[in-house]
């Protein structure tokens, strides 16, 4: 999925996961890194469209990272 059509769904939910967006790349599995890259690639469009987004744990970290916030496990 590389593009979002605004009317194709009501919102985006990104839940928790085993890692954190702030984890070093060498500590992420290939699958986790690929999924994270795909989600981050969609974030500019999600925020530009002001599309409803609910981030829980990992999902909130994704949003904060996209918006330039500091994300850590501390």
CSV table of N, CA, C and O in Angstrom, one decimal:
chain,number,residue,atom,x,y,z
A,1,UNK,N,0.9,-1.2,0.0
A,1,UNK,CA,0.0,0.0,0.0
A,1,UNK,C,0.9,1.2,0.0
A,1,UNK,O,1.6,1.5,0.9
A,2,UNK,N,0.9,2.0,-1.0
A,2,UNK,CA,1.7,3.2,-1.1
A,2,UNK,C,0.9,4.5,-1.1
A,2,UNK,O,1.5,5.5,-1.0
A,3,UNK,N,-0.3,4.4,-1.3
A,3,UNK,CA,-1.2,5.6,-1.3
A,3,UNK,C,-2.5,5.3,-0.6
A,3,UNK,O,-2.9,4.2,-0.5
A,4,UNK,N,-3.0,6.4,0.0
A,4,UNK,CA,-4.3,6.3,0.7
A,4,UNK,C,-5.3,7.1,0.0
A,4,UNK,O,-5.0,8.3,-0.3
A,5,UNK,N,-6.4,6.6,-0.4
A,5,UNK,CA,-7.5,7.3,-0.9
A,5,UNK,C,-8.4,7.7,0.3
A,5,UNK,O,-8.9,6.9,1.0
A,6,UNK,N,-8.6,9.0,0.5
A,6,UNK,CA,-9.3,9.5,1.7
A,6,UNK,C,-10.6,8.8,2.0
A,6,UNK,O,-10.9,8.5,3.1
A,7,UNK,N,-11.4,8.5,1.0
A,7,UNK,CA,-12.7,7.9,1.3
A,7,UNK,C,-12.7,6.4,1.3
A,7,UNK,O,-13.7,5.7,1.5
A,8,UNK,N,-11.5,5.8,1.1
A,8,UNK,CA,-11.5,4.3,1.1
A,8,UNK,C,-11.6,3.6,2.4
A,8,UNK,O,-11.9,2.5,2.5
A,9,UNK,N,-11.4,4.4,3.5
A,9,UNK,CA,-11.6,3.9,4.9
A,9,UNK,C,-11.8,5.0,5.8
A,9,UNK,O,-11.5,6.2,5.5
A,10,UNK,N,-12.3,4.7,7.0
A,10,UNK,CA,-12.6,5.8,8.0
A,10,UNK,C,-11.4,6.3,8.8
A,10,UNK,O,-11.5,7.4,9.4
A,11,UNK,N,-10.4,5.5,9.0
A,11,UNK,CA,-9.3,6.0,9.8
A,11,UNK,C,-8.2,4.9,9.8
A,11,UNK,O,-8.3,3.9,9.2
A,12,UNK,N,-7.1,5.3,10.5
A,12,UNK,CA,-5.9,4.4,10.6
A,12,UNK,C,-5.7,4.1,12.0
A,12,UNK,O,-5.7,5.0,12.8
A,13,UNK,N,-5.5,2.9,12.4
A,13,UNK,CA,-5.1,2.5,13.7
A,13,UNK,C,-3.8,1.7,13.6
A,13,UNK,O,-3.6,0.8,12.9
A,14,UNK,N,-2.8,2.2,14.4
A,14,UNK,CA,-1.5,1.5,14.5
A,14,UNK,C,-1.4,1.2,16.0
A,14,UNK,O,-1.3,2.0,16.9
A,15,UNK,N,-1.4,-0.1,16.3
A,15,UNK,CA,-1.3,-0.6,17.7
A,15,UNK,C,0.1,-0.8,18.2
A,15,UNK,O,1.1,-0.3,17.6
A,16,UNK,N,0.2,-1.6,19.2
A,16,UNK,CA,1.5,-1.9,19.8
A,16,UNK,C,2.3,-2.9,19.0
A,16,UNK,O,1.8,-3.5,18.1
A,17,UNK,N,3.5,-3.0,19.3
A,17,UNK,CA,4.4,-4.0,18.7
A,17,UNK,C,5.5,-4.4,19.6
A,17,UNK,O,5.7,-3.8,20.7
A,18,UNK,N,6.4,-5.3,19.2
A,18,UNK,CA,7.5,-5.7,20.0
A,18,UNK,C,8.6,-4.7,20.2
A,18,UNK,O,9.4,-4.8,21.1
A,19,UNK,N,8.7,-3.7,19.3
A,19,UNK,CA,9.8,-2.8,19.4
A,19,UNK,C,9.4,-1.4,19.5
A,19,UNK,O,8.2,-1.1,19.9
A,20,UNK,N,10.3,-0.5,19.2
A,20,UNK,CA,10.0,1.0,19.4
A,20,UNK,C,10.7,1.6,18.2
A,20,UNK,O,11.7,1.2,17.7
A,21,UNK,N,10.1,2.7,17.7
A,21,UNK,CA,10.6,3.4,16.5
A,21,UNK,C,12.0,3.9,16.8
A,21,UNK,O,12.8,4.1,15.9
A,22,UNK,N,12.3,4.1,18.1
A,22,UNK,CA,13.7,4.6,18.5
A,22,UNK,C,14.7,3.5,18.6
A,22,UNK,O,15.9,3.8,18.9
A,23,UNK,N,14.3,2.2,18.5
A,23,UNK,CA,15.3,1.1,18.6
A,23,UNK,C,16.3,1.3,17.4
A,23,UNK,O,15.9,1.6,16.3
A,24,UNK,N,17.5,1.0,17.7
A,24,UNK,CA,18.5,1.0,16.6
A,24,UNK,C,18.2,0.0,15.5
A,24,UNK,O,17.6,-1.0,15.7
A,25,UNK,N,18.4,0.4,14.2
A,25,UNK,CA,18.1,-0.4,13.1
A,25,UNK,C,18.6,-1.8,13.1
A,25,UNK,O,18.0,-2.7,12.7
A,26,UNK,N,19.8,-1.9,13.7
A,26,UNK,CA,20.5,-3.3,13.7
A,26,UNK,C,19.8,-4.2,14.8
A,26,UNK,O,20.1,-5.4,14.8
A,27,UNK,N,18.9,-3.7,15.6
A,27,UNK,CA,18.2,-4.5,16.6
A,27,UNK,C,16.7,-4.8,16.1
A,27,UNK,O,16.0,-5.5,16.8
A,28,UNK,N,16.4,-4.4,14.9
A,28,UNK,CA,15.1,-4.7,14.3
A,28,UNK,C,15.2,-5.9,13.3
A,28,UNK,O,16.1,-5.9,12.6
A,29,UNK,N,14.2,-6.7,13.4
A,29,UNK,CA,14.2,-7.8,12.4
A,29,UNK,C,13.9,-7.2,11.0
A,29,UNK,O,13.4,-6.1,10.9
A,30,UNK,N,14.2,-8.0,10.0
A,30,UNK,CA,13.9,-7.5,8.6
A,30,UNK,C,12.4,-7.2,8.5
A,30,UNK,O,12.1,-6.2,7.9
A,31,UNK,N,11.6,-8.0,9.0
A,31,UNK,CA,10.1,-7.8,8.9
A,31,UNK,C,9.7,-6.5,9.7
A,31,UNK,O,9.0,-5.7,9.1
A,32,UNK,N,10.2,-6.4,10.9
A,32,UNK,CA,9.8,-5.2,11.7
A,32,UNK,C,10.3,-3.9,11.0
A,32,UNK,O,9.6,-2.9,10.9
A,33,UNK,N,11.5,-3.9,10.4
A,33,UNK,CA,12.1,-2.8,9.7
A,33,UNK,C,11.2,-2.4,8.5
A,33,UNK,O,11.0,-1.3,8.2
A,34,UNK,N,10.8,-3.5,7.8
A,34,UNK,CA,10.0,-3.3,6.5
A,34,UNK,C,8.7,-2.7,6.9
A,34,UNK,O,8.2,-1.7,6.3
A,35,UNK,N,8.0,-3.2,7.9
A,35,UNK,CA,6.7,-2.7,8.3
A,35,UNK,C,6.8,-1.3,8.8
A,35,UNK,O,6.0,-0.4,8.4
A,36,UNK,N,7.8,-1.0,9.6
A,36,UNK,CA,8.0,0.4,10.1
A,36,UNK,C,8.2,1.3,9.0
A,36,UNK,O,7.7,2.4,8.9
A,37,UNK,N,9.0,0.9,8.0
A,37,UNK,CA,9.3,1.8,6.8
A,37,UNK,C,8.0,2.1,6.1
A,37,UNK,O,7.8,3.2,5.6
A,38,UNK,N,7.2,1.1,5.9
A,38,UNK,CA,5.9,1.2,5.2
A,38,UNK,C,5.0,2.2,5.9
A,38,UNK,O,4.3,3.0,5.3
A,39,UNK,N,4.9,2.0,7.2
A,39,UNK,CA,4.0,2.9,8.0
A,39,UNK,C,4.5,4.3,8.0
A,39,UNK,O,3.7,5.2,7.7
A,40,UNK,N,5.8,4.5,8.2
A,40,UNK,CA,6.4,5.9,8.1
A,40,UNK,C,6.2,6.5,6.8
A,40,UNK,O,6.0,7.7,6.7
A,41,UNK,N,6.2,5.7,5.7
A,41,UNK,CA,6.0,6.2,4.4
A,41,UNK,C,4.6,6.8,4.1
A,41,UNK,O,4.4,7.7,3.3
A,42,UNK,N,3.7,6.2,4.9
A,42,UNK,CA,2.3,6.6,4.8
A,42,UNK,C,1.9,7.9,5.6
A,42,UNK,O,1.0,8.6,5.4
A,43,UNK,N,2.8,8.1,6.7
A,43,UNK,CA,2.4,9.2,7.6
A,43,UNK,C,2.3,10.5,7.0
A,43,UNK,O,1.4,11.3,7.4
A,44,UNK,N,3.1,10.9,6.0
A,44,UNK,CA,3.0,12.3,5.4
A,44,UNK,C,1.6,12.4,4.8
A,44,UNK,O,1.0,13.5,4.9
A,45,UNK,N,1.1,11.4,4.2
A,45,UNK,CA,-0.2,11.5,3.5
A,45,UNK,C,-1.3,11.5,4.6
A,45,UNK,O,-2.3,12.2,4.4
A,46,UNK,N,-1.2,10.7,5.6
A,46,UNK,CA,-2.2,10.6,6.7
A,46,UNK,C,-2.3,12.0,7.3
A,46,UNK,O,-3.4,12.5,7.5
A,47,UNK,N,-1.2,12.6,7.7
A,47,UNK,CA,-1.2,13.9,8.3
A,47,UNK,C,-1.7,15.0,7.4
A,47,UNK,O,-2.4,15.9,7.8
A,48,UNK,N,-1.2,14.9,6.1
A,48,UNK,CA,-1.6,16.0,5.1
A,48,UNK,C,-3.1,16.0,4.9
A,48,UNK,O,-3.7,17.0,4.7
A,49,UNK,N,-3.7,14.8,4.9
A,49,UNK,CA,-5.2,14.7,4.7
A,49,UNK,C,-5.9,14.9,6.0
A,49,UNK,O,-7.2,14.9,6.0
A,50,UNK,N,-5.2,15.0,7.1
A,50,UNK,CA,-5.8,15.1,8.4
A,50,UNK,C,-6.8,13.9,8.6
A,50,UNK,O,-7.9,14.1,9.1
A,51,UNK,N,-6.4,12.8,8.2
A,51,UNK,CA,-7.2,11.6,8.3
A,51,UNK,C,-7.1,11.1,9.7
A,51,UNK,O,-6.1,11.1,10.4
A,52,UNK,N,-8.3,10.6,10.2
A,52,UNK,CA,-8.3,10.1,11.6
A,52,UNK,C,-7.2,9.0,11.8
A,52,UNK,O,-7.0,8.1,11.0
A,53,UNK,N,-6.4,9.2,12.9
A,53,UNK,CA,-5.3,8.3,13.2
A,53,UNK,C,-5.4,8.0,14.7
A,53,UNK,O,-5.4,8.9,15.5
A,54,UNK,N,-5.3,6.7,15.1
A,54,UNK,CA,-5.2,6.4,16.5
A,54,UNK,C,-4.0,5.5,16.6
A,54,UNK,O,-3.8,4.5,16.0
A,55,UNK,N,-3.1,6.0,17.4
A,55,UNK,CA,-1.8,5.3,17.7
A,55,UNK,C,-1.8,4.9,19.1
A,55,UNK,O,-2.0,5.7,20.1
A,56,UNK,N,-1.6,3.6,19.3
A,56,UNK,CA,-1.5,3.0,20.7
A,56,UNK,C,-0.1,2.5,20.9
A,56,UNK,O,0.4,1.7,20.1
A,57,UNK,N,0.6,3.0,21.9
A,57,UNK,CA,2.0,2.6,22.2
A,57,UNK,C,2.9,2.8,21.0
A,57,UNK,O,3.3,3.9,20.7
A,58,UNK,N,3.2,1.7,20.2
A,58,UNK,CA,4.1,1.9,19.1
A,58,UNK,C,3.5,2.9,18.1
A,58,UNK,O,4.2,3.7,17.5
A,59,UNK,N,2.2,2.8,17.8
A,59,UNK,CA,1.6,3.7,16.9
A,59,UNK,C,1.7,5.2,17.3
A,59,UNK,O,1.9,6.1,16.5
A,60,UNK,N,1.7,5.5,18.6
A,60,UNK,CA,1.9,6.8,19.1
A,60,UNK,C,3.3,7.3,18.8
A,60,UNK,O,3.6,8.4,18.5
A,61,UNK,N,4.3,6.3,19.0
A,61,UNK,CA,5.7,6.6,18.7
A,61,UNK,C,5.9,6.9,17.3
A,61,UNK,O,6.7,7.8,16.9
A,62,UNK,N,5.2,6.2,16.4
A,62,UNK,CA,5.3,6.4,15.0
A,62,UNK,C,4.9,7.8,14.6
A,62,UNK,O,5.5,8.6,13.9
A,63,UNK,N,3.7,8.2,15.2
A,63,UNK,CA,3.2,9.6,14.9
A,63,UNK,C,4.1,10.6,15.5
A,63,UNK,O,4.5,11.6,14.8
A,64,UNK,N,4.6,10.4,16.7
A,64,UNK,CA,5.5,11.4,17.3
A,64,UNK,C,6.8,11.5,16.5
A,64,UNK,O,7.3,12.6,16.3
A,65,UNK,N,7.4,10.4,16.1
A,65,UNK,CA,8.6,10.4,15.3
A,65,UNK,C,8.4,11.2,14.0
A,65,UNK,O,9.2,12.0,13.6
A,66,UNK,N,7.2,10.9,13.3
A,66,UNK,CA,6.9,11.6,12.1
A,66,UNK,C,6.8,13.1,12.3
A,66,UNK,O,7.2,13.8,11.4
A,67,UNK,N,6.3,13.5,13.4
A,67,UNK,CA,6.1,14.9,13.6
A,67,UNK,C,7.3,15.6,14.2
A,67,UNK,O,7.3,16.8,14.5
A,68,UNK,N,8.4,14.8,14.4
A,68,UNK,CA,9.6,15.4,14.8
A,68,UNK,C,9.9,15.3,16.3
A,68,UNK,O,10.8,15.9,16.9
A,69,UNK,N,9.0,14.6,17.0
A,69,UNK,CA,9.1,14.5,18.5
A,69,UNK,C,10.2,13.5,18.9
A,69,UNK,O,10.6,12.7,18.1
A,70,UNK,N,10.6,13.6,20.1
A,70,UNK,CA,11.6,12.6,20.6
A,70,UNK,C,10.8,11.4,21.1
A,70,UNK,O,9.9,11.5,21.9
A,71,UNK,N,11.3,10.2,20.7
A,71,UNK,CA,10.7,9.0,21.1
A,71,UNK,C,11.8,8.1,21.7
A,71,UNK,O,12.9,7.9,21.1
A,72,UNK,N,11.5,7.6,22.9
A,72,UNK,CA,12.5,6.7,23.6
A,72,UNK,C,11.8,5.8,24.5
A,72,UNK,O,10.6,6.0,24.8
A,73,UNK,N,12.5,4.8,25.0
A,73,UNK,CA,11.9,3.9,26.0
A,73,UNK,C,12.1,4.4,27.4
A,73,UNK,O,11.6,3.8,28.4
A,74,UNK,N,12.8,5.5,27.5
A,74,UNK,CA,13.1,6.1,28.9
A,74,UNK,C,11.9,6.7,29.5
A,74,UNK,O,11.0,7.2,28.9
